[in-house]
PDB file of C-alpha atoms in Angstrom:
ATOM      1  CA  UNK A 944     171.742  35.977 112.463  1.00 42.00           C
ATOM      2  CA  UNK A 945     173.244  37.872 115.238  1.00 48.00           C
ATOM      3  CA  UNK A 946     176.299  36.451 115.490  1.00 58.00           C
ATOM      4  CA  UNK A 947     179.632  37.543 115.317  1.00 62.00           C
ATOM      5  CA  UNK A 948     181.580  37.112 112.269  1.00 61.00           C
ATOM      6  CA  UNK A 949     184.565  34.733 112.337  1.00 66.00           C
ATOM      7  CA  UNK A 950     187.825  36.493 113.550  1.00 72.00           C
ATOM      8  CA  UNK A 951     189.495  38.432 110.181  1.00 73.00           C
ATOM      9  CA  UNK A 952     186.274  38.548 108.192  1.00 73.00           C
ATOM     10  CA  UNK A 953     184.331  41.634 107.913  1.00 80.00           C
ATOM     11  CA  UNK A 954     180.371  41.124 109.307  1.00 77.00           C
ATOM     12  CA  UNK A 955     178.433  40.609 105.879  1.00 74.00           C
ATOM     13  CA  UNK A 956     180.856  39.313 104.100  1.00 76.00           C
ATOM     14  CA  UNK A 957     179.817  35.824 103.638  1.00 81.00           C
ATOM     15  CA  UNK A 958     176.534  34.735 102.524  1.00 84.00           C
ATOM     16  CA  UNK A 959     174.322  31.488 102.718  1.00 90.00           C
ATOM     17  CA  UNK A 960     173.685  30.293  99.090  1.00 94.00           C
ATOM     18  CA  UNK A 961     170.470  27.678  99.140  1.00 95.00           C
ATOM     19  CA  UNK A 962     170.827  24.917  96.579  1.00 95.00           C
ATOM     20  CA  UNK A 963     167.426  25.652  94.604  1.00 95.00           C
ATOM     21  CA  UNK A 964     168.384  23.346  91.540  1.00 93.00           C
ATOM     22  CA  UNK A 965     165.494  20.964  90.903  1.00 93.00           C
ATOM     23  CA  UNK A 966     163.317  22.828  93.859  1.00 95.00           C
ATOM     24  CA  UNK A 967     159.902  24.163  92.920  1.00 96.00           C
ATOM     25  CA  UNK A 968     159.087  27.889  92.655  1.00 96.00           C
ATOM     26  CA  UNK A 969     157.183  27.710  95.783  1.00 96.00           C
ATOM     27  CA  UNK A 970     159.659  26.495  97.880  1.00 97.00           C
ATOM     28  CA  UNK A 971     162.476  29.123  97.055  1.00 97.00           C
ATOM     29  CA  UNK A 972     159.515  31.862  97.543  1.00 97.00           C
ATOM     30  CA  UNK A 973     158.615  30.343 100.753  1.00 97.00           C
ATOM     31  CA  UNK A 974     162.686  30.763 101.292  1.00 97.00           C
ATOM     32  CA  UNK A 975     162.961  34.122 100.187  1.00 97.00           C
ATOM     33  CA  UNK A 976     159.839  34.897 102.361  1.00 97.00           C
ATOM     34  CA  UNK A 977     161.479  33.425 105.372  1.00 97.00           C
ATOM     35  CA  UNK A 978     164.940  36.010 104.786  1.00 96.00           C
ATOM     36  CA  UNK A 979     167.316  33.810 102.389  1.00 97.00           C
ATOM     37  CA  UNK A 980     168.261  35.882  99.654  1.00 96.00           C
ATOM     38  CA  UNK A 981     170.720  34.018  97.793  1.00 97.00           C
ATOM     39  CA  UNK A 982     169.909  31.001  95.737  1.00 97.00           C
ATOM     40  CA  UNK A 983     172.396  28.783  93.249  1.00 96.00           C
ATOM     41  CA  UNK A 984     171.384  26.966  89.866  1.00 96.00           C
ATOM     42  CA  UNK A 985     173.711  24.705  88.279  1.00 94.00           C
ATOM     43  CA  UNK A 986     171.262  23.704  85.332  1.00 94.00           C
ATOM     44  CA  UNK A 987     170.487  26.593  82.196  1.00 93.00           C
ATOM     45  CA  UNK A 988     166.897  25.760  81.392  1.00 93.00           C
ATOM     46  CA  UNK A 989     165.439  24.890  84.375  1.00 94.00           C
ATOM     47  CA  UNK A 990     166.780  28.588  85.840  1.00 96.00           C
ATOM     48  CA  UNK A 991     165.396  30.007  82.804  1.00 95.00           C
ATOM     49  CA  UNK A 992     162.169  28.932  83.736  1.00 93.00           C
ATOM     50  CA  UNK A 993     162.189  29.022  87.218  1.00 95.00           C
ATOM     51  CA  UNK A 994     163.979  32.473  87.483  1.00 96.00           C
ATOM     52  CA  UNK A 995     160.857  34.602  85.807  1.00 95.00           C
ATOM     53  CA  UNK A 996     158.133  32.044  88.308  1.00 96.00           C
ATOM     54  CA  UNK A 997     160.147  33.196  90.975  1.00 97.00           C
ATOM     55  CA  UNK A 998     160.992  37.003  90.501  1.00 97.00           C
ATOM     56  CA  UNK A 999     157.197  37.188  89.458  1.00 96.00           C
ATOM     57  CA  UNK A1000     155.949  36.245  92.291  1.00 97.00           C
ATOM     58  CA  UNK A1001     158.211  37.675  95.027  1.00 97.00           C
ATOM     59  CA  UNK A1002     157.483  41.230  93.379  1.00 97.00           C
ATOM     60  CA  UNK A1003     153.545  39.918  93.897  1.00 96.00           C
ATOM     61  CA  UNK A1004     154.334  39.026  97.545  1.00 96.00           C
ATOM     62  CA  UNK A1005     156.127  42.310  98.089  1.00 97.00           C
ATOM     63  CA  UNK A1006     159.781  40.151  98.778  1.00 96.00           C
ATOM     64  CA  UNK A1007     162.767  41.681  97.524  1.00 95.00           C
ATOM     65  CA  UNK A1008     164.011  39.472  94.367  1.00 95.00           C
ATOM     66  CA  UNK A1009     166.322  36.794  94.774  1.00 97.00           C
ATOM     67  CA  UNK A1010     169.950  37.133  94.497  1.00 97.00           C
ATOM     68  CA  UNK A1011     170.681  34.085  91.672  1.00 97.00           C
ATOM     69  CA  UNK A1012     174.446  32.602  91.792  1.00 97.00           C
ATOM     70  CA  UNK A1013     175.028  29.514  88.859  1.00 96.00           C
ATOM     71  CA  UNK A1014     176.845  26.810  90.586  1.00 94.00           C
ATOM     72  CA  UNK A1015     177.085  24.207  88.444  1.00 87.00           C
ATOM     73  CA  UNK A1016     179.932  23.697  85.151  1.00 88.00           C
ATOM     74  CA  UNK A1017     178.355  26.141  82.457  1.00 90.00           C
ATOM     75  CA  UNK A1018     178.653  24.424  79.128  1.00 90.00           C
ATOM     76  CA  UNK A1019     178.690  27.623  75.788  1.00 91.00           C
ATOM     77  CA  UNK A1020     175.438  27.181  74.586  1.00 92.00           C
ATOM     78  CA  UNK A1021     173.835  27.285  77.964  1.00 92.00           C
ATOM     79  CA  UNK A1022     175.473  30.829  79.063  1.00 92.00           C
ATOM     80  CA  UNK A1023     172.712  32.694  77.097  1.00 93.00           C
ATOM     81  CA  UNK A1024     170.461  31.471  80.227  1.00 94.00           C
ATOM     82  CA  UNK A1025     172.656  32.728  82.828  1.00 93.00           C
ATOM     83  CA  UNK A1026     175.026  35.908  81.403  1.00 91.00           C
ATOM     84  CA  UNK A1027     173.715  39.123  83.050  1.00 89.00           C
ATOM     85  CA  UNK A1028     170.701  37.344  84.921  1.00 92.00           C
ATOM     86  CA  UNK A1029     172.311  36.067  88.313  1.00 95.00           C
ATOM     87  CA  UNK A1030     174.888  37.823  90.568  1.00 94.00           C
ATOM     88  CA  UNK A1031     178.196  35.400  90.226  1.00 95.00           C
ATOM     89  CA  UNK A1032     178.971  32.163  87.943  1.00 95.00           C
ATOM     90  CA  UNK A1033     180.827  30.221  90.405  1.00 93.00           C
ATOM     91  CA  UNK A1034     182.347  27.883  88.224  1.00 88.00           C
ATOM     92  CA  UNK A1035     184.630  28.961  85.536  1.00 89.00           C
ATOM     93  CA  UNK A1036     186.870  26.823  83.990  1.00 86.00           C
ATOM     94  CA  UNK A1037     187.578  27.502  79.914  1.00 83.00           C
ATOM     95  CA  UNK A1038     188.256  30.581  78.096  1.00 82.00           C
ATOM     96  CA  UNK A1039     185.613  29.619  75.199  1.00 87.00           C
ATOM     97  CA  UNK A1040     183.120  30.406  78.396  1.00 88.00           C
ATOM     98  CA  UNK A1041     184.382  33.366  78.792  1.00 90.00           C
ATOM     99  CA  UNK A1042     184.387  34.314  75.769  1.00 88.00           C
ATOM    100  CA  UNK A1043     180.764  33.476  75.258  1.00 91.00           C
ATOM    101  CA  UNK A1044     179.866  35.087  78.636  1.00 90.00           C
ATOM    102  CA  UNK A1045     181.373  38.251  77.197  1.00 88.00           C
ATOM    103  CA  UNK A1046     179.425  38.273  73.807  1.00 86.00           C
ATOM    104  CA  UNK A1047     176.578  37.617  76.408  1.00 84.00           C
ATOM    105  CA  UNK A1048     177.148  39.891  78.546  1.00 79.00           C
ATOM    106  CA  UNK A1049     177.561  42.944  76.534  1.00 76.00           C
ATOM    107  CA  UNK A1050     174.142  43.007  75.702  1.00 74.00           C
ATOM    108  CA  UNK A1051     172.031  44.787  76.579  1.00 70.00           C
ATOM    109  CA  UNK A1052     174.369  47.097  78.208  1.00 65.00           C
ATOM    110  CA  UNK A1053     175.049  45.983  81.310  1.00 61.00           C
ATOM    111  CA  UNK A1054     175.477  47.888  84.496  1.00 69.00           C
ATOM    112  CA  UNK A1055     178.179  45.656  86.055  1.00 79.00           C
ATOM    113  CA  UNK A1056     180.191  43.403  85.109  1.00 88.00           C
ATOM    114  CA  UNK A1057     178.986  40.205  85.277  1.00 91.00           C
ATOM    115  CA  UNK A1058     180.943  38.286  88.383  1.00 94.00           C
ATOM    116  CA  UNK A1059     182.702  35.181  88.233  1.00 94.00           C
ATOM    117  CA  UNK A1060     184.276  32.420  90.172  1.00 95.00           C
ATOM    118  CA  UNK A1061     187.324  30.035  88.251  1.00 93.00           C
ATOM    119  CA  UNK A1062     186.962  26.736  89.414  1.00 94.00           C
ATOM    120  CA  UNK A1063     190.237  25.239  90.246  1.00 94.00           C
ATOM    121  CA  UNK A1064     190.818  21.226  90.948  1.00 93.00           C
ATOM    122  CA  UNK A1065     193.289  21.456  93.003  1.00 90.00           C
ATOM    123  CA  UNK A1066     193.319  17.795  93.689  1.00 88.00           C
ATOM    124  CA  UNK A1067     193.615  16.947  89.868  1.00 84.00           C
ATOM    125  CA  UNK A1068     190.176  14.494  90.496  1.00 85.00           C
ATOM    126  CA  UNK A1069     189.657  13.288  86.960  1.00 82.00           C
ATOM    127  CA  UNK A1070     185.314  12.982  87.971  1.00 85.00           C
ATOM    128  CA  UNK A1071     185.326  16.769  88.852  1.00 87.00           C
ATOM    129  CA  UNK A1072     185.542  19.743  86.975  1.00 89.00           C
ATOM    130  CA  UNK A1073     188.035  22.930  87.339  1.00 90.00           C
ATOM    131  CA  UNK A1074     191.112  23.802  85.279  1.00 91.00           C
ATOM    132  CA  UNK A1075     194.442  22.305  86.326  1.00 93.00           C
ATOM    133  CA  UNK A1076     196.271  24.918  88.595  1.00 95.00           C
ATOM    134  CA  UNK A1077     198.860  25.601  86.191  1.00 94.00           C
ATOM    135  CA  UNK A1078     196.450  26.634  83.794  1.00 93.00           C
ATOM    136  CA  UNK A1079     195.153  29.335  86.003  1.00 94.00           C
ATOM    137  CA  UNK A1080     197.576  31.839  85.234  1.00 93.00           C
ATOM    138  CA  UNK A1081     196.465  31.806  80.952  1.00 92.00           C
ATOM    139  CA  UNK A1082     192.656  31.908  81.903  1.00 92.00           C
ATOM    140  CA  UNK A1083     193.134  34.804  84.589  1.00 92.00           C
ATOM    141  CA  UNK A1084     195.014  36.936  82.032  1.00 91.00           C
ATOM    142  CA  UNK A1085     192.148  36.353  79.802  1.00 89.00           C
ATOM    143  CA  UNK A1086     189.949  38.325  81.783  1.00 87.00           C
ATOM    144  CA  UNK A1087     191.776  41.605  81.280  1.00 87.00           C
ATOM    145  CA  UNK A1088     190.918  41.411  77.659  1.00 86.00           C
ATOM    146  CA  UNK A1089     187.240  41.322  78.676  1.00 89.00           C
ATOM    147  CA  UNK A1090     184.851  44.617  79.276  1.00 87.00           C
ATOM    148  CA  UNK A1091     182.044  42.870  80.562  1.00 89.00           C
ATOM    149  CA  UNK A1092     183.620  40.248  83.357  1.00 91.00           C
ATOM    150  CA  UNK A1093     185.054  40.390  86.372  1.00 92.00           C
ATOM    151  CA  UNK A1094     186.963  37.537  88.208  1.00 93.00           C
ATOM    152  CA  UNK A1095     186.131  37.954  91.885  1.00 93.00           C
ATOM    153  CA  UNK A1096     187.967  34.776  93.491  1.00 93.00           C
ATOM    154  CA  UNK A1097     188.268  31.127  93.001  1.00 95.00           C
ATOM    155  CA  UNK A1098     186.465  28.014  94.480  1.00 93.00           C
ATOM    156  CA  UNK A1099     187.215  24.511  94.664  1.00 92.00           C
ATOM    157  CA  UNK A1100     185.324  21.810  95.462  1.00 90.00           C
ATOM    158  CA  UNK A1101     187.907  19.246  97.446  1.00 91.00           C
ATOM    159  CA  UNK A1102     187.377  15.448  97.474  1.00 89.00           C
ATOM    160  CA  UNK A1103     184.617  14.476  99.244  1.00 89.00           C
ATOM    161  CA  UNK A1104     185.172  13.281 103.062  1.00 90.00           C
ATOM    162  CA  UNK A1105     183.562  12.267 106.345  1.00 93.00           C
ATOM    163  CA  UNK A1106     186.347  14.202 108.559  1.00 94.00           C
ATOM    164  CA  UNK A1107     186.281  17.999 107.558  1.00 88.00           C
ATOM    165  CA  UNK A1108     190.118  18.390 108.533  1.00 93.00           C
ATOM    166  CA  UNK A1109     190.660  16.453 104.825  1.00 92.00           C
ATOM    167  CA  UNK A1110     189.546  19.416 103.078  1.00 92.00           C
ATOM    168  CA  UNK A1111     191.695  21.605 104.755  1.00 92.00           C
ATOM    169  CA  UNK A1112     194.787  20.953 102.387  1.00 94.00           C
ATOM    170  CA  UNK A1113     192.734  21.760  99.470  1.00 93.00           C
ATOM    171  CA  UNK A1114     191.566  25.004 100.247  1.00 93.00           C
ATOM    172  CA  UNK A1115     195.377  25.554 101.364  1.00 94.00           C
ATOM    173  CA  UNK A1116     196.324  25.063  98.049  1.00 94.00           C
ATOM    174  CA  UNK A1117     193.762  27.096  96.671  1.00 94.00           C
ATOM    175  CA  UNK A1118     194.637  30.423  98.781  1.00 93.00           C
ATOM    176  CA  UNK A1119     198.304  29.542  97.686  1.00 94.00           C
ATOM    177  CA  UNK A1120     197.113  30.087  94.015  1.00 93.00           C
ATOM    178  CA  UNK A1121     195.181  33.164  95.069  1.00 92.00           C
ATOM    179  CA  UNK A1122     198.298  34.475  96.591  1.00 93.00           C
ATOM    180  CA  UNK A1123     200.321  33.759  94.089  1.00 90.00           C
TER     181      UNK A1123
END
């Protein structure tokens, strides 16, 4: 808080997103309370659940409500958790999840669009999830089909590393694609 942004990116324009998954209701409150305001989920049910403890009881405490982000892969029959209840779905990687995000999404009537993220592995890991980069051009031209979603960027998640200049390539690659 109170810092400067990072040279080239407007002030506000990246947030903090606390890993709530598997962390009680009290603890996220006690979070909110304290000024985070964005939280990630990567696991349907449990955000289900945890989502109404939570909203509940910030409106009791007089907090604003939490902005929710799903971070983990989002499997079809879990989207009815997660369509048109958090702010982005950072990981999407298959057009039968967007298509059931749509059908989702589309009711009730939403506002907005419901925001997304396409998960791209960049370094082909066969243990991680993301869509090949070749395929990205198919699933991005899937969205203009669809009334009710909105791709806002990518994300990757490079191979894990003790020396952060490893990474570096990867997310190279990834603002290659975006460029593209």
């Amino acid at each position: 808080t109170g810092s400067a942004p990072a040279p080239g990116r407007a002030a506000g324009s990246a947030r903090l997103v606390a890993v709530s998954k598997t962390v009680a209701a009290a603890d996220i409150l006690a979070a909110l309370a304290a000024g985070q305001q964005d939280f990630g989920e990567s696991y349907g049910q449990e955000f289900r659940d945890k989502r109404v403890e939570v909203e509940t009881g910030a409106q009791a405490a007089g907090l604003p409500p939490p902005r929710w982000h799903f971070i983990g892969p989002l499997q079809t029959n879990k989207v009815k958790y997660v369509a048109g209840k958090v702010a982005l779905i950072h990981s999407i990687e298959a057009g039968d999840v967007l298509a059931e995000i749509e059908r989702r999404a589309a009711t009730p009537k939403p506002t907005a669009p419901q925001d997304c993220l396409i998960q791209v592995n960049v370094a082909g890991e066969a243990q991680k999830h993301g869509l090949a980069p070749a395929a990205l051009p198919a699933l991005l031209a899937s969205f203009a089909h669809l009334a009710n979603l909105r791709c806002t960027g990518l994300m990757v998640v490079p191979p894990f590393s003790d020396d952060p200049e490893e990474s570096r390539p990867h997310f190279v690659a990834l603002r290659r694609l975006r460029d593209e």
